[in-house]
Amino acid sequence: MRKETILSLMEQHNPIILGSESFSKFSVLLPLIEIENELHLVYEVRAESLRRQPGEICFPGGKIDKTDESPQFAAIRETTEELKVNSNQIESVYPLNYLVSPYGMIVYPFVGFLTVNELPAPNEDEVSEVFTVPLSHFLSTEPAIHKVEFEAHPEENFPYELVPGGKNYTFRKRVYEEYFYPYKSYSIWGLTARITAEFVKLLKQQQSERDV
């Protein structure tokens, strides 16, 4: 292969996360709603009939379909389906930092405003309850963080003879932080809490930079 060919290929290459082709990709929306002149974040409680994570608290969202134009389109689509709102009732949608999960997922979060007069009645097939938390609660409350440790367990026919140290090779342990926000009778945790904390961190950073 010639140098010119390699250069041409590299000029056309758009880098992605290595191995991300095998990751499941999801989009979520952090809906903000104004209640009595105060901004709230909207959360869902997943229906108990769902196969995956029944009863857990989440943001509106789901897997990105092949027919979705973009991760943002998927987040809005899922929100209209789960909260039974129209897409024109979701305004000012902006991307947040995306999250690569150790559980084989890439999550694309977005924040947007619901322009509705009252809390939407959800699609009961997917959502058992909708509730809100004042944004001020998160701005004044730090999440509890607990660590989960992952260990490597090579398969039975792993070629230790190709690894320095063989079976005595020390694989690195992976530590993952799980976030928790208890609120009233609710426990907001996992990816939902992590994304919430990231959004709050971004707000605080932006405000701090403006105050300088």
PDB file of C-alpha atoms in Angstrom:
ATOM      1  CA  MET A   1       0.000   0.000   0.000  1.00  0.00           C
ATOM      2  CA  ARG A   2       1.365   3.403  -0.977  1.00  0.00           C
ATOM      3  CA  LYS A   3       1.860   6.360   1.332  1.00  0.00           C
ATOM      4  CA  GLU A   4      -0.575   8.444  -0.728  1.00  0.00           C
ATOM      5  CA  THR A   5      -3.295   5.801  -0.336  1.00  0.00           C
ATOM      6  CA  ILE A   6      -2.884   5.727   3.441  1.00  0.00           C
ATOM      7  CA  LEU A   7      -2.956   9.515   3.647  1.00  0.00           C
ATOM      8  CA  SER A   8      -6.128   9.624   1.548  1.00  0.00           C
ATOM      9  CA  LEU A   9      -7.819   7.053   3.771  1.00  0.00           C
ATOM     10  CA  MET A  10      -6.809   8.861   6.959  1.00  0.00           C
ATOM     11  CA  GLU A  11      -8.064  12.201   5.660  1.00  0.00           C
ATOM     12  CA  GLN A  12     -11.505  10.665   5.168  1.00  0.00           C
ATOM     13  CA  HIS A  13     -11.592   8.849   8.518  1.00  0.00           C
ATOM     14  CA  ASN A  14     -13.874  10.127  11.289  1.00  0.00           C
ATOM     15  CA  PRO A  15     -12.721   8.629  14.610  1.00  0.00           C
ATOM     16  CA  ILE A  16     -15.159   6.855  16.903  1.00  0.00           C
ATOM     17  CA  ILE A  17     -14.775   5.111  20.249  1.00  0.00           C
ATOM     18  CA  LEU A  18     -12.812   1.934  19.585  1.00  0.00           C
ATOM     19  CA  GLY A  19     -15.141  -1.058  19.760  1.00  0.00           C
ATOM     20  CA  SER A  20     -18.267   1.096  19.924  1.00  0.00           C
ATOM     21  CA  GLU A  21     -19.795  -0.769  16.967  1.00  0.00           C
ATOM     22  CA  SER A  22     -20.719  -3.556  19.384  1.00  0.00           C
ATOM     23  CA  PHE A  23     -22.196  -1.195  22.001  1.00  0.00           C
ATOM     24  CA  SER A  24     -25.930  -0.639  22.373  1.00  0.00           C
ATOM     25  CA  LYS A  25     -26.729   3.040  21.852  1.00  0.00           C
ATOM     26  CA  PHE A  26     -29.397   4.903  23.773  1.00  0.00           C
ATOM     27  CA  SER A  27     -30.679   8.480  23.989  1.00  0.00           C
ATOM     28  CA  VAL A  28     -32.391  10.130  26.935  1.00  0.00           C
ATOM     29  CA  LEU A  29     -33.920  13.529  27.542  1.00  0.00           C
ATOM     30  CA  LEU A  30     -33.637  15.446  30.794  1.00  0.00           C
ATOM     31  CA  PRO A  31     -36.965  17.300  30.688  1.00  0.00           C
ATOM     32  CA  LEU A  32     -37.203  20.573  32.571  1.00  0.00           C
ATOM     33  CA  ILE A  33     -40.626  21.895  33.487  1.00  0.00           C
ATOM     34  CA  GLU A  34     -41.626  25.073  35.292  1.00  0.00           C
ATOM     35  CA  ILE A  35     -43.888  24.545  38.310  1.00  0.00           C
ATOM     36  CA  GLU A  36     -44.967  27.566  40.367  1.00  0.00           C
ATOM     37  CA  ASN A  37     -42.109  29.656  38.959  1.00  0.00           C
ATOM     38  CA  GLU A  38     -39.502  27.021  39.810  1.00  0.00           C
ATOM     39  CA  LEU A  39     -37.708  24.669  37.443  1.00  0.00           C
ATOM     40  CA  HIS A  40     -38.066  20.930  38.062  1.00  0.00           C
ATOM     41  CA  LEU A  41     -36.529  17.863  36.438  1.00  0.00           C
ATOM     42  CA  VAL A  42     -39.031  15.249  35.292  1.00  0.00           C
ATOM     43  CA  TYR A  43     -38.461  11.575  36.091  1.00  0.00           C
ATOM     44  CA  GLU A  44     -40.296   8.383  35.208  1.00  0.00           C
ATOM     45  CA  VAL A  45     -40.852   5.162  37.125  1.00  0.00           C
ATOM     46  CA  ARG A  46     -40.642   2.275  34.687  1.00  0.00           C
ATOM     47  CA  ALA A  47     -43.672   0.013  34.482  1.00  0.00           C
ATOM     48  CA  GLU A  48     -43.442  -3.260  36.412  1.00  0.00           C
ATOM     49  CA  SER A  49     -44.493  -5.131  33.275  1.00  0.00           C
ATOM     50  CA  LEU A  50     -41.313  -4.191  31.419  1.00  0.00           C
ATOM     51  CA  ARG A  51     -38.711  -6.905  30.918  1.00  0.00           C
ATOM     52  CA  ARG A  52     -35.753  -4.606  31.494  1.00  0.00           C
ATOM     53  CA  GLN A  53     -35.316  -2.713  34.788  1.00  0.00           C
ATOM     54  CA  PRO A  54     -38.979  -2.742  35.919  1.00  0.00           C
ATOM     55  CA  GLY A  55     -39.818  -0.257  38.661  1.00  0.00           C
ATOM     56  CA  GLU A  56     -36.591   1.719  38.300  1.00  0.00           C
ATOM     57  CA  ILE A  57     -36.422   5.496  37.948  1.00  0.00           C
ATOM     58  CA  CYS A  58     -35.219   6.910  34.655  1.00  0.00           C
ATOM     59  CA  PHE A  59     -35.449   9.762  32.191  1.00  0.00           C
ATOM     60  CA  PRO A  60     -37.553   9.448  29.047  1.00  0.00           C
ATOM     61  CA  GLY A  61     -35.506   7.678  26.420  1.00  0.00           C
ATOM     62  CA  GLY A  62     -34.574   4.395  24.868  1.00  0.00           C
ATOM     63  CA  LYS A  63     -32.568   2.607  22.236  1.00  0.00           C
ATOM     64  CA  ILE A  64     -31.665   4.529  19.097  1.00  0.00           C
ATOM     65  CA  ASP A  65     -33.454   2.969  16.134  1.00  0.00           C
ATOM     66  CA  LYS A  66     -31.890   2.641  12.689  1.00  0.00           C
ATOM     67  CA  THR A  67     -34.668   4.895  11.365  1.00  0.00           C
ATOM     68  CA  ASP A  68     -33.822   7.713  13.815  1.00  0.00           C
ATOM     69  CA  GLU A  69     -32.174  10.676  12.149  1.00  0.00           C
ATOM     70  CA  SER A  70     -29.880  11.314  15.103  1.00  0.00           C
ATOM     71  CA  PRO A  71     -29.513  10.618  18.835  1.00  0.00           C
ATOM     72  CA  GLN A  72     -31.392  13.883  19.503  1.00  0.00           C
ATOM     73  CA  PHE A  73     -34.258  12.766  17.270  1.00  0.00           C
ATOM     74  CA  ALA A  74     -34.407   9.477  19.210  1.00  0.00           C
ATOM     75  CA  ALA A  75     -34.518  11.272  22.573  1.00  0.00           C
ATOM     76  CA  ILE A  76     -37.399  13.486  21.441  1.00  0.00           C
ATOM     77  CA  ARG A  77     -39.251  10.569  19.833  1.00  0.00           C
ATOM     78  CA  GLU A  78     -39.011   8.453  22.971  1.00  0.00           C
ATOM     79  CA  THR A  79     -40.174  11.374  25.132  1.00  0.00           C
ATOM     80  CA  THR A  80     -43.263  11.965  23.000  1.00  0.00           C
ATOM     81  CA  GLU A  81     -44.103   8.250  23.208  1.00  0.00           C
ATOM     82  CA  GLU A  82     -43.552   7.857  26.957  1.00  0.00           C
ATOM     83  CA  LEU A  83     -44.954  11.163  28.207  1.00  0.00           C
ATOM     84  CA  LYS A  84     -47.606  11.505  25.498  1.00  0.00           C
ATOM     85  CA  VAL A  85     -46.576  15.032  24.544  1.00  0.00           C
ATOM     86  CA  ASN A  86     -46.158  16.523  21.085  1.00  0.00           C
ATOM     87  CA  SER A  87     -42.684  17.200  19.731  1.00  0.00           C
ATOM     88  CA  ASN A  88     -43.544  20.904  19.482  1.00  0.00           C
ATOM     89  CA  GLN A  89     -44.006  20.878  23.271  1.00  0.00           C
ATOM     90  CA  ILE A  90     -40.312  20.070  23.686  1.00  0.00           C
ATOM     91  CA  GLU A  91     -38.149  23.136  23.164  1.00  0.00           C
ATOM     92  CA  SER A  92     -34.513  24.231  23.374  1.00  0.00           C
ATOM     93  CA  VAL A  93     -32.975  20.753  23.253  1.00  0.00           C
ATOM     94  CA  TYR A  94     -29.200  20.696  23.788  1.00  0.00           C
ATOM     95  CA  PRO A  95     -26.693  17.826  24.072  1.00  0.00           C
ATOM     96  CA  LEU A  96     -24.882  16.936  27.272  1.00  0.00           C
ATOM     97  CA  ASN A  97     -21.704  14.868  27.595  1.00  0.00           C
ATOM     98  CA  TYR A  98     -22.381  11.335  26.437  1.00  0.00           C
ATOM     99  CA  LEU A  99     -21.689   8.398  28.702  1.00  0.00           C
ATOM    100  CA  VAL A 100     -19.886   5.128  27.963  1.00  0.00           C
ATOM    101  CA  SER A 101     -21.154   2.498  30.390  1.00  0.00           C
ATOM    102  CA  PRO A 102     -19.143  -0.551  31.517  1.00  0.00           C
ATOM    103  CA  TYR A 103     -22.291  -2.531  30.762  1.00  0.00           C
ATOM    104  CA  GLY A 104     -21.811  -2.174  27.012  1.00  0.00           C
ATOM    105  CA  MET A 105     -23.895   0.956  26.368  1.00  0.00           C
ATOM    106  CA  ILE A 106     -23.284   4.431  25.031  1.00  0.00           C
ATOM    107  CA  VAL A 107     -25.876   6.905  26.285  1.00  0.00           C
ATOM    108  CA  TYR A 108     -26.471  10.254  24.576  1.00  0.00           C
ATOM    109  CA  PRO A 109     -28.208  12.623  27.037  1.00  0.00           C
ATOM    110  CA  PHE A 110     -29.989  15.820  26.040  1.00  0.00           C
ATOM    111  CA  VAL A 111     -31.679  18.521  28.088  1.00  0.00           C
ATOM    112  CA  GLY A 112     -34.828  20.306  26.965  1.00  0.00           C
ATOM    113  CA  PHE A 113     -37.855  22.206  28.209  1.00  0.00           C
ATOM    114  CA  LEU A 114     -41.410  20.887  28.315  1.00  0.00           C
ATOM    115  CA  THR A 115     -43.824  23.693  27.427  1.00  0.00           C
ATOM    116  CA  VAL A 116     -46.892  22.141  29.049  1.00  0.00           C
ATOM    117  CA  ASN A 117     -49.235  23.561  31.657  1.00  0.00           C
ATOM    118  CA  GLU A 118     -49.229  20.476  33.858  1.00  0.00           C
ATOM    119  CA  LEU A 119     -47.288  17.279  34.394  1.00  0.00           C
ATOM    120  CA  PRO A 120     -48.029  14.893  31.512  1.00  0.00           C
ATOM    121  CA  ALA A 121     -49.979  11.659  32.040  1.00  0.00           C
ATOM    122  CA  PRO A 122     -47.584   8.906  30.899  1.00  0.00           C
ATOM    123  CA  ASN A 123     -47.987   5.971  28.577  1.00  0.00           C
ATOM    124  CA  GLU A 124     -48.967   3.322  31.130  1.00  0.00           C
ATOM    125  CA  ASP A 125     -47.547   0.498  29.017  1.00  0.00           C
ATOM    126  CA  GLU A 126     -44.067   1.847  29.688  1.00  0.00           C
ATOM    127  CA  VAL A 127     -44.343   4.229  32.646  1.00  0.00           C
ATOM    128  CA  SER A 128     -46.144   3.639  35.935  1.00  0.00           C
ATOM    129  CA  GLU A 129     -45.542   7.107  37.388  1.00  0.00           C
ATOM    130  CA  VAL A 130     -44.110  10.515  36.586  1.00  0.00           C
ATOM    131  CA  PHE A 131     -42.733  12.821  39.262  1.00  0.00           C
ATOM    132  CA  THR A 132     -40.580  15.927  39.464  1.00  0.00           C
ATOM    133  CA  VAL A 133     -37.708  17.114  41.624  1.00  0.00           C
ATOM    134  CA  PRO A 134     -36.874  20.817  42.005  1.00  0.00           C
ATOM    135  CA  LEU A 135     -33.626  21.634  40.251  1.00  0.00           C
ATOM    136  CA  SER A 136     -32.634  23.568  43.388  1.00  0.00           C
ATOM    137  CA  HIS A 137     -32.582  20.267  45.305  1.00  0.00           C
ATOM    138  CA  PHE A 138     -29.789  18.927  43.112  1.00  0.00           C
ATOM    139  CA  LEU A 139     -27.911  22.227  43.145  1.00  0.00           C
ATOM    140  CA  SER A 140     -27.765  22.056  46.952  1.00  0.00           C
ATOM    141  CA  THR A 141     -27.426  18.280  47.435  1.00  0.00           C
ATOM    142  CA  GLU A 142     -24.377  16.178  46.632  1.00  0.00           C
ATOM    143  CA  PRO A 143     -25.035  12.632  45.434  1.00  0.00           C
ATOM    144  CA  ALA A 144     -23.921   9.654  47.489  1.00  0.00           C
ATOM    145  CA  ILE A 145     -21.289   7.702  45.556  1.00  0.00           C
ATOM    146  CA  HIS A 146     -20.590   4.007  46.081  1.00  0.00           C
ATOM    147  CA  LYS A 147     -18.020   1.954  44.210  1.00  0.00           C
ATOM    148  CA  VAL A 148     -18.554  -1.292  42.329  1.00  0.00           C
ATOM    149  CA  GLU A 149     -15.498  -3.404  41.550  1.00  0.00           C
ATOM    150  CA  PHE A 150     -15.185  -5.488  38.382  1.00  0.00           C
ATOM    151  CA  GLU A 151     -12.726  -8.358  38.068  1.00  0.00           C
ATOM    152  CA  ALA A 152     -11.437 -10.018  34.897  1.00  0.00           C
ATOM    153  CA  HIS A 153     -12.332 -13.684  34.482  1.00  0.00           C
ATOM    154  CA  PRO A 154     -10.647 -15.052  31.330  1.00  0.00           C
ATOM    155  CA  GLU A 155     -12.431 -17.849  29.502  1.00  0.00           C
ATOM    156  CA  GLU A 156     -11.303 -21.448  30.005  1.00  0.00           C
ATOM    157  CA  ASN A 157      -9.183 -21.641  26.851  1.00  0.00           C
ATOM    158  CA  PHE A 158      -7.513 -18.240  27.352  1.00  0.00           C
ATOM    159  CA  PRO A 159      -3.951 -18.406  25.865  1.00  0.00           C
ATOM    160  CA  TYR A 160      -1.952 -17.633  29.003  1.00  0.00           C
ATOM    161  CA  GLU A 161       1.195 -18.863  27.218  1.00  0.00           C
ATOM    162  CA  LEU A 162       1.020 -15.724  25.051  1.00  0.00           C
ATOM    163  CA  VAL A 163       0.893 -13.405  28.060  1.00  0.00           C
ATOM    164  CA  PRO A 164       3.963 -12.393  30.111  1.00  0.00           C
ATOM    165  CA  GLY A 165       3.632 -14.107  33.488  1.00  0.00           C
ATOM    166  CA  GLY A 166       1.148 -16.660  32.202  1.00  0.00           C
ATOM    167  CA  LYS A 167      -1.536 -17.590  34.719  1.00  0.00           C
ATOM    168  CA  ASN A 168       0.152 -15.325  37.251  1.00  0.00           C
ATOM    169  CA  TYR A 169      -0.575 -12.258  35.139  1.00  0.00           C
ATOM    170  CA  THR A 170      -2.330  -9.608  37.200  1.00  0.00           C
ATOM    171  CA  PHE A 171      -5.334  -8.195  35.395  1.00  0.00           C
ATOM    172  CA  ARG A 172      -6.321  -4.707  36.423  1.00  0.00           C
ATOM    173  CA  LYS A 173      -9.507  -4.387  38.420  1.00  0.00           C
ATOM    174  CA  ARG A 174     -12.042  -1.849  37.235  1.00  0.00           C
ATOM    175  CA  VAL A 175     -13.797   0.359  39.772  1.00  0.00           C
ATOM    176  CA  TYR A 176     -17.044   2.014  38.703  1.00  0.00           C
ATOM    177  CA  GLU A 177     -18.846   4.688  40.702  1.00  0.00           C
ATOM    178  CA  GLU A 178     -22.594   4.373  41.197  1.00  0.00           C
ATOM    179  CA  TYR A 179     -24.425   7.588  42.071  1.00  0.00           C
ATOM    180  CA  PHE A 180     -27.460   7.875  44.359  1.00  0.00           C
ATOM    181  CA  TYR A 181     -29.915  10.731  44.994  1.00  0.00           C
ATOM    182  CA  PRO A 182     -32.527   9.779  47.604  1.00  0.00           C
ATOM    183  CA  TYR A 183     -35.565  12.062  47.312  1.00  0.00           C
ATOM    184  CA  LYS A 184     -38.685  11.564  49.427  1.00  0.00           C
ATOM    185  CA  SER A 185     -39.751   7.952  48.783  1.00  0.00           C
ATOM    186  CA  TYR A 186     -37.726   7.718  45.567  1.00  0.00           C
ATOM    187  CA  SER A 187     -34.235   6.411  44.942  1.00  0.00           C
ATOM    188  CA  ILE A 188     -32.663   7.970  41.857  1.00  0.00           C
ATOM    189  CA  TRP A 189     -29.553   5.951  41.124  1.00  0.00           C
ATOM    190  CA  GLY A 190     -27.353   4.414  38.461  1.00  0.00           C
ATOM    191  CA  LEU A 191     -27.007   6.009  35.032  1.00  0.00           C
ATOM    192  CA  THR A 192     -29.960   8.329  35.712  1.00  0.00           C
ATOM    193  CA  ALA A 193     -28.301   9.728  38.828  1.00  0.00           C
ATOM    194  CA  ARG A 194     -24.940   9.908  37.054  1.00  0.00           C
ATOM    195  CA  ILE A 195     -26.412  11.924  34.178  1.00  0.00           C
ATOM    196  CA  THR A 196     -28.271  14.156  36.649  1.00  0.00           C
ATOM    197  CA  ALA A 197     -25.026  14.832  38.515  1.00  0.00           C
ATOM    198  CA  GLU A 198     -23.210  15.619  35.261  1.00  0.00           C
ATOM    199  CA  PHE A 199     -25.905  18.127  34.278  1.00  0.00           C
ATOM    200  CA  VAL A 200     -25.749  19.807  37.696  1.00  0.00           C
ATOM    201  CA  LYS A 201     -21.938  19.894  37.522  1.00  0.00           C
ATOM    202  CA  LEU A 202     -22.144  21.596  34.133  1.00  0.00           C
ATOM    203  CA  LEU A 203     -24.580  24.215  35.475  1.00  0.00           C
ATOM    204  CA  LYS A 204     -22.321  24.965  38.436  1.00  0.00           C
ATOM    205  CA  GLN A 205     -19.238  25.245  36.236  1.00  0.00           C
ATOM    206  CA  GLN A 206     -20.936  27.611  33.833  1.00  0.00           C
ATOM    207  CA  GLN A 207     -22.245  29.738  36.689  1.00  0.00           C
ATOM    208  CA  SER A 208     -18.816  29.812  38.343  1.00  0.00           C
ATOM    209  CA  GLU A 209     -17.168  30.969  35.109  1.00  0.00           C
ATOM    210  CA  ARG A 210     -19.730  33.754  34.712  1.00  0.00           C
ATOM    211  CA  ASP A 211     -19.131  34.936  38.275  1.00  0.00           C
ATOM    212  CA  VAL A 212     -15.369  35.272  37.726  1.00  0.00           C
TER     213      VAL A 212
END
